XYZ file of N, CA, C and O in Angstrom:
528
model
N 78.772 103.739 -72.568
C 77.497 103.848 -73.242
C 77.600 103.075 -74.553
O 78.579 103.194 -75.273
N 76.561 102.334 -74.841
C 76.527 101.526 -76.050
C 75.509 102.114 -77.006
O 74.392 102.441 -76.621
N 75.909 102.217 -78.250
C 75.011 102.709 -79.279
C 74.755 101.582 -80.271
O 75.700 101.029 -80.834
N 73.499 101.224 -80.422
C 73.120 100.173 -81.363
C 72.347 100.820 -82.497
O 71.364 101.510 -82.262
N 72.817 100.603 -83.726
C 72.153 101.163 -84.900
C 71.544 100.013 -85.682
O 72.248 99.108 -86.129
N 70.235 100.033 -85.823
C 69.533 98.994 -86.585
C 69.597 99.322 -88.065
O 69.649 100.491 -88.451
N 69.587 98.290 -88.903
C 69.554 98.544 -90.339
C 68.272 99.272 -90.729
O 67.301 99.291 -89.975
N 68.268 99.831 -91.907
C 67.102 100.556 -92.403
C 65.916 99.610 -92.546
O 66.070 98.397 -92.517
N 64.756 100.146 -92.760
C 63.569 99.318 -92.954
C 63.713 98.468 -94.208
O 64.542 98.743 -95.062
N 62.892 97.436 -94.321
C 63.000 96.507 -95.453
C 62.917 97.196 -96.808
O 63.612 96.838 -97.739
N 62.072 98.191 -96.917
C 61.897 98.842 -98.214
C 63.129 99.651 -98.631
O 63.388 99.818 -99.808
N 63.896 100.153 -97.667
C 65.054 100.977 -97.981
C 66.369 100.214 -97.844
O 67.424 100.735 -98.174
N 66.324 98.984 -97.327
C 67.548 98.228 -97.060
C 68.172 97.709 -98.358
O 67.504 97.104 -99.182
N 69.483 97.946 -98.579
C 70.172 97.589 -99.814
C 70.825 96.204 -99.762
O 71.224 95.687 -100.779
N 70.959 95.602 -98.572
C 71.597 94.295 -98.462
C 70.571 93.179 -98.542
O 69.383 93.397 -98.779
N 71.040 91.957 -98.359
C 70.128 90.818 -98.389
C 69.387 90.705 -97.059
O 69.801 91.258 -96.047
N 68.290 89.958 -97.089
C 67.509 89.749 -95.864
C 68.311 88.962 -94.837
O 68.151 89.159 -93.645
N 69.201 88.093 -95.308
C 70.038 87.303 -94.398
C 70.977 88.223 -93.629
O 71.163 88.063 -92.420
N 71.559 89.210 -94.296
C 72.433 90.162 -93.623
C 71.659 90.961 -92.577
O 72.147 91.199 -91.479
N 70.462 91.380 -92.934
C 69.649 92.143 -92.002
C 69.299 91.286 -90.787
O 69.421 91.739 -89.644
N 68.897 90.038 -91.032
C 68.568 89.132 -89.938
C 69.795 88.911 -89.050
O 69.698 88.906 -87.826
N 70.948 88.746 -89.662
C 72.189 88.521 -88.935
C 72.487 89.704 -88.010
O 72.854 89.521 -86.843
N 72.355 90.921 -88.517
C 72.612 92.113 -87.700
C 71.629 92.214 -86.527
O 72.018 92.520 -85.410
N 70.366 91.951 -86.791
C 69.375 92.019 -85.721
C 69.630 90.942 -84.668
O 69.514 91.195 -83.468
N 69.976 89.752 -85.115
C 70.241 88.660 -84.185
C 71.479 88.941 -83.340
O 71.477 88.705 -82.125
N 72.515 89.478 -83.961
C 73.725 89.834 -83.217
C 73.435 90.916 -82.179
O 73.949 90.867 -81.065
N 72.608 91.863 -82.539
C 72.227 92.915 -81.598
C 71.463 92.319 -80.420
O 71.711 92.660 -79.259
N 70.557 91.403 -80.692
C 69.791 90.736 -79.628
C 70.724 89.979 -78.696
O 70.610 90.066 -77.473
N 71.675 89.236 -79.243
C 72.620 88.479 -78.424
C 73.468 89.406 -77.561
O 73.737 89.121 -76.395
N 73.867 90.526 -78.131
C 74.680 91.479 -77.388
C 73.883 92.059 -76.208
O 74.378 92.129 -75.084
N 72.649 92.444 -76.463
C 71.824 93.001 -75.391
C 71.512 91.945 -74.324
O 71.475 92.263 -73.129
N 71.295 90.690 -74.739
C 71.081 89.615 -73.771
C 72.316 89.413 -72.891
O 72.197 89.199 -71.682
N 73.500 89.467 -73.492
C 74.740 89.305 -72.728
C 74.909 90.432 -71.713
O 75.305 90.198 -70.569
N 74.575 91.636 -72.125
C 74.694 92.788 -71.224
C 73.708 92.652 -70.058
O 74.078 92.842 -68.893
N 72.460 92.305 -70.350
C 71.469 92.199 -69.271
C 71.785 91.014 -68.348
O 71.614 91.113 -67.132
N 72.282 89.908 -68.906
C 72.672 88.773 -68.075
C 73.828 89.154 -67.159
O 73.822 88.825 -65.969
N 74.801 89.859 -67.688
C 75.935 90.315 -66.882
C 75.474 91.229 -65.757
O 75.959 91.126 -64.625
N 74.551 92.106 -66.054
C 74.031 93.006 -65.024
C 73.322 92.228 -63.918
O 73.483 92.529 -62.730
N 72.555 91.197 -64.300
C 71.877 90.378 -63.295
C 72.884 89.610 -62.435
O 72.685 89.460 -61.224
N 73.962 89.150 -63.032
C 74.998 88.452 -62.272
C 75.647 89.406 -61.274
O 75.823 89.070 -60.101
N 75.978 90.614 -61.731
C 76.612 91.595 -60.847
C 75.690 92.019 -59.707
O 76.163 92.340 -58.616
N 74.386 92.012 -59.942
C 73.427 92.389 -58.900
C 73.121 91.238 -57.949
O 72.385 91.397 -56.993
N 73.669 90.045 -58.216
C 73.460 88.899 -57.341
C 72.143 88.187 -57.572
O 71.630 87.526 -56.675
N 71.592 88.296 -58.755
C 70.310 87.671 -59.057
C 70.468 86.306 -59.714
O 69.494 85.685 -60.093
N 71.723 85.846 -59.853
C 72.001 84.545 -60.463
C 72.773 83.711 -59.454
O 73.731 84.182 -58.842
N 72.333 82.458 -59.278
C 72.986 81.538 -58.349
C 73.126 80.193 -59.040
O 72.118 79.613 -59.464
N 74.354 79.715 -59.167
C 74.624 78.443 -59.852
C 73.941 78.377 -61.220
O 73.276 77.410 -61.549
N 74.071 79.427 -61.973
C 73.556 79.514 -63.339
C 72.026 79.541 -63.417
O 71.446 79.256 -64.461
N 71.355 79.855 -62.333
C 69.894 79.992 -62.317
C 69.528 81.406 -61.882
O 70.082 81.928 -60.916
N 68.611 82.018 -62.613
C 68.100 83.324 -62.223
C 67.124 83.092 -61.069
O 66.047 82.527 -61.263
N 67.528 83.476 -59.860
C 66.729 83.149 -58.681
C 65.847 84.290 -58.206
O 64.990 84.093 -57.365
N 66.048 85.463 -58.740
C 65.243 86.605 -58.319
C 64.101 86.768 -59.318
O 64.233 87.433 -60.329
N 62.977 86.116 -59.022
C 61.841 86.220 -59.923
C 60.570 86.455 -59.128
O 60.475 86.112 -57.966
N 59.628 87.075 -59.767
C 58.335 87.342 -59.148
C 57.328 86.346 -59.718
O 57.173 86.246 -60.926
N 56.683 85.611 -58.837
C 55.730 84.582 -59.255
C 54.436 85.282 -59.661
O 53.532 85.468 -58.864
N 54.369 85.670 -60.944
C 53.224 86.446 -61.408
C 52.404 85.721 -62.469
O 51.401 86.250 -62.915
N 52.837 84.522 -62.874
C 52.051 83.720 -63.820
C 52.398 82.246 -63.615
O 53.301 81.915 -62.848
N 51.680 81.366 -64.293
C 51.861 79.932 -64.070
C 53.249 79.448 -64.499
O 53.817 78.553 -63.880
N 53.798 80.050 -65.536
C 55.141 79.668 -65.979
C 56.168 79.978 -64.889
O 57.026 79.150 -64.573
N 56.081 81.163 -64.286
C 57.022 81.546 -63.238
C 56.764 80.772 -61.942
O 57.697 80.506 -61.185
N 55.517 80.400 -61.694
C 55.205 79.554 -60.540
C 55.914 78.211 -60.702
O 56.566 77.719 -59.768
N 55.812 77.631 -61.889
C 56.487 76.368 -62.169
C 57.997 76.494 -62.087
O 58.678 75.598 -61.591
N 58.531 77.617 -62.570
C 59.975 77.839 -62.505
C 60.436 77.960 -61.060
O 61.471 77.397 -60.678
N 59.687 78.686 -60.239
C 60.034 78.812 -58.821
C 60.009 77.448 -58.139
O 60.891 77.112 -57.345
N 59.015 76.653 -58.457
C 58.903 75.307 -57.905
C 60.103 74.457 -58.330
O 60.702 73.740 -57.514
N 60.487 74.553 -59.598
C 61.627 73.797 -60.114
C 62.932 74.231 -59.438
O 63.768 73.394 -59.078
N 63.128 75.518 -59.258
C 64.332 76.029 -58.599
C 64.400 75.526 -57.165
O 65.459 75.118 -56.681
N 63.262 75.527 -56.472
C 63.236 74.996 -55.109
C 63.632 73.525 -55.083
O 64.385 73.089 -54.207
N 63.127 72.751 -56.016
C 63.459 71.333 -56.078
C 64.958 71.127 -56.294
O 65.557 70.253 -55.677
N 65.546 71.917 -57.164
C 66.968 71.769 -57.463
C 67.824 72.095 -56.244
O 68.727 71.336 -55.890
N 67.546 73.214 -55.584
C 68.423 73.659 -54.507
C 68.125 73.001 -53.159
O 68.990 72.968 -52.293
N 66.924 72.504 -52.950
C 66.611 71.875 -51.670
C 66.657 70.357 -51.735
O 66.638 69.706 -50.709
N 66.681 69.788 -52.928
C 66.685 68.335 -53.141
C 65.517 67.697 -52.381
O 65.672 66.695 -51.705
N 64.358 68.302 -52.497
C 63.138 67.792 -51.885
C 62.167 67.372 -52.987
O 62.359 67.701 -54.148
N 61.108 66.691 -52.591
C 60.107 66.275 -53.566
C 59.318 67.477 -54.050
O 59.310 68.539 -53.407
N 58.632 67.292 -55.164
C 57.831 68.375 -55.729
C 56.732 68.788 -54.749
O 56.465 69.979 -54.575
N 56.103 67.834 -54.088
C 55.023 68.170 -53.156
C 55.554 68.935 -51.943
O 54.894 69.866 -51.450
N 56.750 68.586 -51.462
C 57.330 69.318 -50.333
C 57.681 70.752 -50.745
O 57.447 71.696 -49.982
N 58.217 70.896 -51.933
C 58.560 72.237 -52.427
C 57.303 73.062 -52.692
O 57.286 74.264 -52.438
N 56.257 72.411 -53.179
C 54.985 73.098 -53.407
C 54.446 73.651 -52.089
O 54.038 74.812 -52.007
N 54.479 72.835 -51.036
C 54.011 73.285 -49.719
C 54.882 74.421 -49.191
O 54.361 75.392 -48.631
N 56.201 74.306 -49.361
C 57.105 75.364 -48.895
C 56.852 76.674 -49.632
O 56.855 77.745 -49.025
N 56.615 76.577 -50.934
C 56.323 77.779 -51.716
C 55.008 78.414 -51.261
O 54.924 79.628 -51.096
N 53.993 77.591 -51.024
C 52.713 78.123 -50.537
C 52.862 78.751 -49.161
O 52.264 79.797 -48.873
N 53.641 78.129 -48.285
C 53.867 78.707 -46.947
C 54.524 80.074 -47.059
O 54.195 80.990 -46.307
N 55.438 80.201 -47.998
C 56.092 81.479 -48.198
C 55.133 82.519 -48.774
O 55.117 83.669 -48.348
N 54.330 82.096 -49.744
C 53.384 83.015 -50.371
C 52.361 83.529 -49.356
O 52.053 84.716 -49.315
N 51.850 82.621 -48.524
C 50.811 83.001 -47.557
C 51.380 83.412 -46.211
O 50.619 83.699 -45.288
N 52.712 83.427 -46.091
C 53.392 83.866 -44.866
C 52.863 83.140 -43.632
O 52.458 83.760 -42.662
N 52.892 81.815 -43.683
C 52.412 81.008 -42.578
C 53.282 79.761 -42.434
O 53.965 79.363 -43.377
N 53.246 79.164 -41.247
C 53.979 77.915 -41.025
C 53.092 76.705 -41.228
O 53.583 75.595 -41.406
N 51.779 76.889 -41.160
C 50.822 75.799 -41.357
C 49.829 76.186 -42.445
O 49.268 77.274 -42.416
N 49.607 75.288 -43.380
C 48.665 75.546 -44.466
C 47.307 74.951 -44.126
O 47.218 73.791 -43.718
N 46.269 75.735 -44.311
C 44.916 75.224 -44.083
C 44.493 74.370 -45.278
O 45.071 74.462 -46.364
N 43.497 73.537 -45.071
C 42.989 72.697 -46.161
C 42.432 73.562 -47.288
O 42.537 73.217 -48.454
N 41.843 74.695 -46.919
C 41.290 75.605 -47.922
C 42.391 76.100 -48.863
O 42.232 76.100 -50.081
N 43.538 76.492 -48.298
C 44.651 76.995 -49.090
C 45.232 75.877 -49.952
O 45.559 76.085 -51.123
N 45.344 74.682 -49.408
C 45.910 73.551 -50.152
C 45.069 73.186 -51.372
O 45.600 72.734 -52.381
N 43.749 73.370 -51.292
C 42.849 72.943 -52.356
C 42.477 74.044 -53.345
O 41.679 73.818 -54.243
N 43.045 75.220 -53.175
C 42.753 76.344 -54.071
C 43.496 76.139 -55.390
O 44.582 75.560 -55.434
N 42.914 76.629 -56.471
C 43.540 76.543 -57.787
C 44.832 77.353 -57.805
O 44.958 78.373 -57.119
N 45.797 76.925 -58.611
C 47.103 77.589 -58.686
C 46.969 79.055 -59.085
O 47.737 79.898 -58.620
N 45.983 79.386 -59.888
C 45.813 80.782 -60.312
C 45.585 81.710 -59.116
O 46.049 82.852 -59.122
N 44.910 81.221 -58.084
C 44.701 82.047 -56.889
C 45.987 82.194 -56.085
O 46.233 83.233 -55.478
N 46.818 81.150 -56.073
C 48.124 81.260 -55.411
C 48.978 82.299 -56.133
O 49.684 83.076 -55.495
N 48.881 82.308 -57.451
C 49.651 83.261 -58.248
C 49.193 84.685 -57.970
O 50.010 85.599 -57.845
N 47.891 84.889 -57.845
C 47.373 86.224 -57.515
C 47.905 86.685 -56.164
O 48.270 87.845 -55.994
N 47.939 85.777 -55.190
C 48.467 86.115 -53.867
C 49.962 86.412 -53.958
O 50.449 87.361 -53.358
N 50.691 85.592 -54.719
C 52.138 85.772 -54.853
C 52.481 87.074 -55.557
O 53.535 87.657 -55.299
N 51.620 87.537 -56.434
C 51.880 88.770 -57.174
C 51.957 89.976 -56.243
O 52.571 90.984 -56.591
N 51.363 89.883 -55.053
C 51.431 90.988 -54.097
C 52.761 91.003 -53.350
O 53.111 91.997 -52.747
N 53.491 89.879 -53.397
C 54.783 89.789 -52.722
C 55.837 90.478 -53.584
O 55.815 90.363 -54.805
N 56.762 91.162 -52.945
C 57.827 91.763 -53.725
C 58.975 90.782 -53.927
O 59.559 90.717 -54.987
N 59.283 89.972 -52.903
C 60.370 89.011 -53.025
C 60.098 87.790 -52.165
O 59.556 87.890 -51.085
N 60.509 86.651 -52.679
C 60.554 85.409 -51.919
C 61.918 84.833 -52.220
O 62.230 84.550 -53.365
N 62.770 84.706 -51.205
C 64.143 84.271 -51.438
C 64.425 82.943 -50.757
O 63.867 82.629 -49.723
N 65.363 82.210 -51.351
C 65.873 80.993 -50.745
C 67.135 81.376 -49.990
O 68.029 82.010 -50.539
N 67.215 81.001 -48.722
C 68.417 81.257 -47.944
C 68.853 79.962 -47.286
O 68.084 79.010 -47.182
N 70.083 79.925 -46.835
C 70.588 78.760 -46.113
C 70.591 79.059 -44.627
O 71.057 80.106 -44.189
N 70.059 78.141 -43.854
C 70.077 78.282 -42.407
C 71.154 77.365 -41.856
O 71.868 76.697 -42.583
N 71.263 77.286 -40.533
C 72.252 76.416 -39.904
C 71.992 74.968 -40.296
O 70.861 74.556 -40.453
N 73.041 74.216 -40.444
C 72.909 72.824 -40.814
C 72.814 72.613 -42.309
O 72.646 71.504 -42.772
N 72.896 73.685 -43.094
C 72.889 73.548 -44.541
C 71.523 73.315 -45.155
O 71.408 73.137 -46.349
N 70.450 73.330 -44.366
C 69.114 73.142 -44.941
C 68.654 74.438 -45.568
O 68.816 75.503 -45.001
N 68.059 74.308 -46.729
C 67.554 75.498 -47.413
C 66.148 75.799 -46.952
O 65.332 74.913 -46.765
N 65.888 77.049 -46.715
C 64.561 77.497 -46.290
C 64.181 78.725 -47.100
O 65.019 79.326 -47.758
N 62.923 79.093 -47.038
C 62.449 80.281 -47.722
C 62.429 81.456 -46.764
O 62.069 81.312 -45.603
N 62.781 82.601 -47.254
C 62.663 83.825 -46.487
C 61.764 84.767 -47.269
O 61.947 84.955 -48.472
N 60.791 85.380 -46.579
C 59.812 86.216 -47.266
C 60.137 87.690 -47.035
O 60.592 88.084 -45.976
N 59.866 88.467 -48.045
C 60.040 89.910 -47.972
C 58.818 90.567 -48.577
O 58.358 90.156 -49.619
N 58.309 91.576 -47.943
C 57.239 92.386 -48.526
C 57.692 93.831 -48.523
O 58.350 94.287 -47.601
N 57.345 94.540 -49.554
C 57.722 95.963 -49.578
C 56.516 96.823 -49.316
O 55.404 96.394 -49.302
């Protein structure tokens, strides 16, 4: 069990602001190291990338797309199609789905609990979908 004690509030603190900032920053780094270690032990990190993420906003959609590009060595458009196929749980994308705004894809993806990258025979990376 870890106990973290924060310095007193600014009005009661007897040290300099730099010391207070230093203590808070060190505490943040320590907690980040602990949470990163926990994610590694749970298998949520692969080749220094956090791969277990939920596509719930445009930033995470872009991150998922980037991770797919890195691990599959495919073009951005191919990875975009693969991500959409996984989100909509289909092998063929309709023109309607292809032309929808990214925000609607994100809304659909938010209902998914997990979308994972797995390796199939021949070393090709594919997406595997999970719903809870």
